[in-house]
mmCIF file of C-alpha atoms in Angstrom:
data_model
loop_
_atom_site.group_PDB
_atom_site.id
_atom_site.type_symbol
_atom_site.label_atom_id
_atom_site.label_comp_id
_atom_site.label_asym_id
_atom_site.label_seq_id
_atom_site.Cartn_x
_atom_site.Cartn_y
_atom_site.Cartn_z
ATOM 1 C CA PRO A 1 5.546 -9.263 14.614
ATOM 2 C CA ARG A 2 4.794 -6.059 17.213
ATOM 3 C CA ARG A 3 8.784 -6.514 17.942
ATOM 4 C CA LYS A 4 9.802 -5.770 14.599
ATOM 5 C CA GLN A 5 6.837 -3.527 14.200
ATOM 6 C CA GLU A 6 7.776 -1.247 16.920
ATOM 7 C CA GLU A 7 11.821 -1.451 15.948
ATOM 8 C CA LEU A 8 10.840 -0.046 12.843
ATOM 9 C CA VAL A 9 8.971 2.621 14.358
ATOM 10 C CA GLU A 10 11.830 3.785 16.781
ATOM 11 C CA VAL A 11 14.401 3.928 13.888
ATOM 12 C CA SER A 12 12.102 5.614 11.544
ATOM 13 C CA LYS A 13 11.746 8.269 14.350
ATOM 14 C CA LYS A 14 15.578 8.565 14.960
ATOM 15 C CA MET A 15 15.577 8.772 11.309
ATOM 16 C CA LEU A 16 13.876 11.335 10.983
ATOM 17 C CA LYS A 17 15.228 13.961 13.405
ATOM 18 C CA ALA A 18 18.702 13.523 12.268
ATOM 19 C CA ILE A 19 18.003 14.791 9.484
ATOM 20 C CA GLY A 20 15.926 17.708 11.122
ATOM 21 C CA LEU A 21 12.165 16.566 10.243
ATOM 22 C CA THR A 22 10.118 16.686 13.338
ATOM 23 C CA SER A 23 7.440 18.055 12.363
ATOM 24 C CA GLY A 24 4.572 16.953 9.622
ATOM 25 C CA VAL A 25 3.739 14.076 7.488
ATOM 26 C CA MET A 26 6.688 11.831 6.580
ATOM 27 C CA HIS A 27 7.380 9.604 4.057
ATOM 28 C CA VAL A 28 9.641 6.726 5.719
ATOM 29 C CA GLU A 29 10.629 3.157 4.066
ATOM 30 C CA LEU A 30 12.102 0.334 5.643
ATOM 31 C CA LYS A 31 12.961 -3.138 4.888
ATOM 32 C CA TYR A 32 13.383 -5.375 7.812
ATOM 33 C CA THR A 33 16.748 -7.513 7.229
ATOM 34 C CA THR A 34 17.367 -10.994 9.479
ATOM 35 C CA THR A 35 20.802 -9.952 9.434
ATOM 36 C CA ASN A 36 21.466 -6.186 9.930
ATOM 37 C CA GLY A 37 17.276 -5.484 11.160
ATOM 38 C CA PRO A 38 15.737 -2.065 10.246
ATOM 39 C CA GLN A 39 17.747 -1.210 6.627
ATOM 40 C CA LEU A 40 16.204 2.547 4.847
ATOM 41 C CA ILE A 41 15.442 3.050 1.868
ATOM 42 C CA GLU A 42 13.990 6.153 1.661
ATOM 43 C CA VAL A 43 12.488 9.177 3.706
ATOM 44 C CA ASN A 44 10.440 12.022 2.622
ATOM 45 C CA SER A 45 9.330 15.242 4.073
ATOM 46 C CA ARG A 46 5.622 14.436 2.431
ATOM 47 C CA MET A 47 2.512 12.235 2.274
ATOM 48 C CA GLY A 48 3.271 8.968 0.829
ATOM 49 C CA GLY A 49 1.471 8.277 -2.607
ATOM 50 C CA GLY A 50 -0.943 5.851 -3.081
ATOM 51 C CA PRO A 51 -3.506 4.622 -1.063
ATOM 52 C CA VAL A 52 -1.193 5.687 1.590
ATOM 53 C CA ARG A 53 -3.898 8.617 2.917
ATOM 54 C CA ASP A 54 -6.758 6.415 2.741
ATOM 55 C CA MET A 55 -5.369 3.372 4.217
ATOM 56 C CA ASN A 56 -5.127 5.361 7.461
ATOM 57 C CA LEU A 57 -8.448 6.748 7.558
ATOM 58 C CA ASP A 58 -9.465 3.636 7.559
ATOM 59 C CA VAL A 59 -7.581 1.870 9.219
ATOM 60 C CA TRP A 60 -6.632 4.677 11.933
ATOM 61 C CA GLY A 61 -8.790 7.029 11.702
ATOM 62 C CA VAL A 62 -6.227 9.189 10.795
ATOM 63 C CA ASP A 63 -7.155 11.928 7.963
ATOM 64 C CA LEU A 64 -2.877 12.525 7.063
ATOM 65 C CA VAL A 65 -3.851 15.539 5.189
ATOM 66 C CA GLU A 66 -6.026 16.852 8.127
ATOM 67 C CA GLU A 67 -2.540 15.969 10.013
ATOM 68 C CA HIS A 68 0.052 18.056 7.393
ATOM 69 C CA LEU A 69 -1.958 20.916 7.399
ATOM 70 C CA MET A 70 -2.456 21.628 11.210
ATOM 71 C CA CYS A 71 1.526 21.819 11.503
ATOM 72 C CA SER A 72 1.757 23.575 8.471
ATOM 73 C CA VAL A 73 0.045 26.461 10.953
ATOM 74 C CA GLY A 74 1.961 25.224 14.123
ATOM 75 C CA LEU A 75 -1.705 23.450 15.765
ATOM 76 C CA PRO A 76 -0.914 20.256 17.489
ATOM 77 C CA SER A 77 -0.972 16.629 15.163
ATOM 78 C CA LEU A 78 -2.514 14.555 17.814
ATOM 79 C CA PRO A 79 -5.475 12.687 16.587
ATOM 80 C CA PRO A 80 -7.023 10.195 18.858
ATOM 81 C CA ILE A 81 -5.815 6.704 17.573
ATOM 82 C CA PRO A 82 -7.599 3.872 18.321
ATOM 83 C CA GLU A 83 -5.591 0.362 20.342
ATOM 84 C CA GLU A 84 -6.417 -1.865 17.479
ATOM 85 C CA PRO A 85 -6.859 -1.049 13.595
ATOM 86 C CA ILE A 86 -10.803 0.051 12.977
ATOM 87 C CA MET A 87 -10.491 -2.840 10.074
ATOM 88 C CA CYS A 88 -7.482 -4.496 8.532
ATOM 89 C CA ILE A 89 -6.347 -3.769 4.774
ATOM 90 C CA GLY A 90 -4.561 -5.852 2.580
ATOM 91 C CA GLN A 91 -2.764 -3.478 -1.224
ATOM 92 C CA TYR A 92 -1.759 -5.548 -3.511
ATOM 93 C CA SER A 93 -0.460 -3.489 -6.502
ATOM 94 C CA VAL A 94 -0.860 -6.681 -9.668
ATOM 95 C CA ASN A 95 1.692 -6.251 -11.996
ATOM 96 C CA ALA A 96 1.986 -7.824 -16.285
ATOM 97 C CA ALA A 97 2.687 -11.345 -16.064
ATOM 98 C CA ARG A 98 4.313 -10.754 -19.100
ATOM 99 C CA SER A 99 4.390 -8.378 -21.539
ATOM 100 C CA GLY A 100 2.257 -7.205 -24.623
ATOM 101 C CA VAL A 101 -0.957 -5.220 -25.147
ATOM 102 C CA VAL A 102 -3.767 -5.782 -22.842
ATOM 103 C CA GLY A 103 -6.866 -7.107 -24.375
ATOM 104 C CA GLU A 104 -10.427 -5.373 -24.128
ATOM 105 C CA GLU A 105 -10.890 -8.644 -21.582
ATOM 106 C CA ILE A 106 -9.520 -6.542 -18.648
ATOM 107 C CA GLU A 107 -12.552 -4.573 -18.119
ATOM 108 C CA ALA A 108 -14.155 -7.577 -17.869
ATOM 109 C CA GLU A 109 -11.818 -8.634 -15.038
ATOM 110 C CA LEU A 110 -11.249 -5.625 -12.832
ATOM 111 C CA GLU A 111 -15.969 -5.693 -12.781
ATOM 112 C CA ARG A 112 -15.389 -8.957 -12.273
ATOM 113 C CA ASN A 113 -12.232 -8.261 -9.421
ATOM 114 C CA ARG A 114 -15.001 -5.380 -7.989
ATOM 115 C CA GLY A 115 -17.851 -7.804 -8.128
ATOM 116 C CA LEU A 116 -15.733 -9.971 -5.093
ATOM 117 C CA PRO A 117 -16.136 -10.317 -1.387
ATOM 118 C CA ASP A 118 -14.629 -7.690 0.779
ATOM 119 C CA VAL A 119 -13.053 -6.209 -1.705
ATOM 120 C CA ILE A 120 -12.843 -2.348 -1.042
ATOM 121 C CA LYS A 121 -11.565 -1.168 -4.335
ATOM 122 C CA VAL A 122 -9.952 -1.667 -7.672
ATOM 123 C CA GLU A 123 -7.968 0.731 -9.313
ATOM 124 C CA PRO A 124 -7.273 0.267 -13.062
ATOM 125 C CA PHE A 125 -3.199 1.593 -14.323
ATOM 126 C CA VAL A 126 -3.837 0.507 -17.477
ATOM 127 C CA SER A 127 -6.720 0.080 -20.028
ATOM 128 C CA ALA A 128 -6.849 -2.285 -23.316
ATOM 129 C CA GLY A 129 -4.660 -1.306 -26.263
ATOM 130 C CA ASP A 130 -1.922 -0.423 -23.839
ATOM 131 C CA LYS A 131 1.830 -1.573 -24.239
ATOM 132 C CA VAL A 132 2.357 -2.771 -20.662
ATOM 133 C CA VAL A 133 6.828 -4.984 -20.101
ATOM 134 C CA GLY A 134 6.432 -8.171 -17.730
ATOM 135 C CA PHE A 135 9.654 -8.962 -15.475
ATOM 136 C CA GLU A 136 10.946 -11.049 -18.526
ATOM 137 C CA ASP A 137 11.492 -7.560 -20.104
ATOM 138 C CA GLY A 138 12.384 -5.163 -16.752
ATOM 139 C CA MET A 139 10.384 -3.493 -14.756
ATOM 140 C CA PRO A 140 7.194 -4.888 -14.532
ATOM 141 C CA ASN A 141 4.007 -2.281 -15.197
ATOM 142 C CA TRP A 142 0.877 -1.810 -12.930
ATOM 143 C CA ILE A 143 -1.876 -3.149 -14.574
ATOM 144 C CA CYS A 144 -3.996 -2.361 -10.744
ATOM 145 C CA ASP A 145 -4.088 -2.126 -7.157
ATOM 146 C CA ILE A 146 -6.845 -4.081 -5.683
ATOM 147 C CA MET A 147 -7.763 -3.646 -1.817
ATOM 148 C CA VAL A 148 -9.258 -5.953 0.626
ATOM 149 C CA LYS A 149 -10.600 -5.712 4.151
ATOM 150 C CA LYS A 150 -10.479 -9.396 6.171
ATOM 151 C CA ALA A 151 -10.544 -9.306 10.381
ATOM 152 C CA THR A 152 -6.665 -9.411 10.416
ATOM 153 C CA ALA A 153 -3.819 -8.543 8.676
ATOM 154 C CA GLU A 154 -3.227 -11.678 7.540
ATOM 155 C CA GLU A 155 -5.841 -13.169 6.244
ATOM 156 C CA ALA A 156 -6.764 -9.194 4.169
ATOM 157 C CA LEU A 157 -2.682 -10.236 2.672
ATOM 158 C CA ALA A 158 -3.896 -13.802 2.589
ATOM 159 C CA TYR A 159 -6.218 -13.192 0.598
ATOM 160 C CA VAL A 160 -5.451 -10.506 -1.508
ATOM 161 C CA LYS A 161 -2.222 -12.436 -2.656
ATOM 162 C CA LYS A 162 -4.801 -15.311 -3.801
ATOM 163 C CA LEU A 163 -6.810 -12.576 -6.362
ATOM 164 C CA ASP A 164 -3.232 -11.855 -7.511
ATOM 165 C CA ALA A 165 -2.499 -15.249 -8.327
ATOM 166 C CA GLU A 166 -5.844 -15.899 -9.437
ATOM 167 C CA PHE A 167 -6.135 -12.078 -11.445
ATOM 168 C CA LYS A 168 -6.451 -13.186 -15.619
ATOM 169 C CA GLN A 169 -3.971 -10.427 -17.083
ATOM 170 C CA PRO A 170 -5.137 -10.788 -20.687
ATOM 171 C CA ILE A 171 -2.379 -9.297 -22.103
ATOM 172 C CA LYS A 172 -1.631 -10.543 -26.377
#
């Protein structure tokens, strides 16, 4: 909901100001809890990792690297931001369903997902022959990231979750 999003943004701004981070690209993670509202996970004086740069560029038209470089040389960072997203993206990291060794079929499954409608990117983190850990044995390995586009954020999230549920993991 928009109210909760606005609250998360305001809390993020206050936290950054409190620790003296006032310019540049920052990475703030919060969790919204039903009992206590926004709760801090982490704050970093850097851009978020993984697909963060590409997603911001695709969704808002803002290049975080360009903005950070402008700030670092004293130029104002005032990118034009559209009122509505340029596109809506869903991104999901597929976790290993169980522990074992990734089978040769992984390449075909990755390609199958790349060929599905509205799939922007499938980025593998494992290859055939790699050993992976599943939930039952600890922190699971990521098999791949899947990124999709849809008309709304809700549709994108639902679609990427569906792809995760249908992803065939050849782990033996």
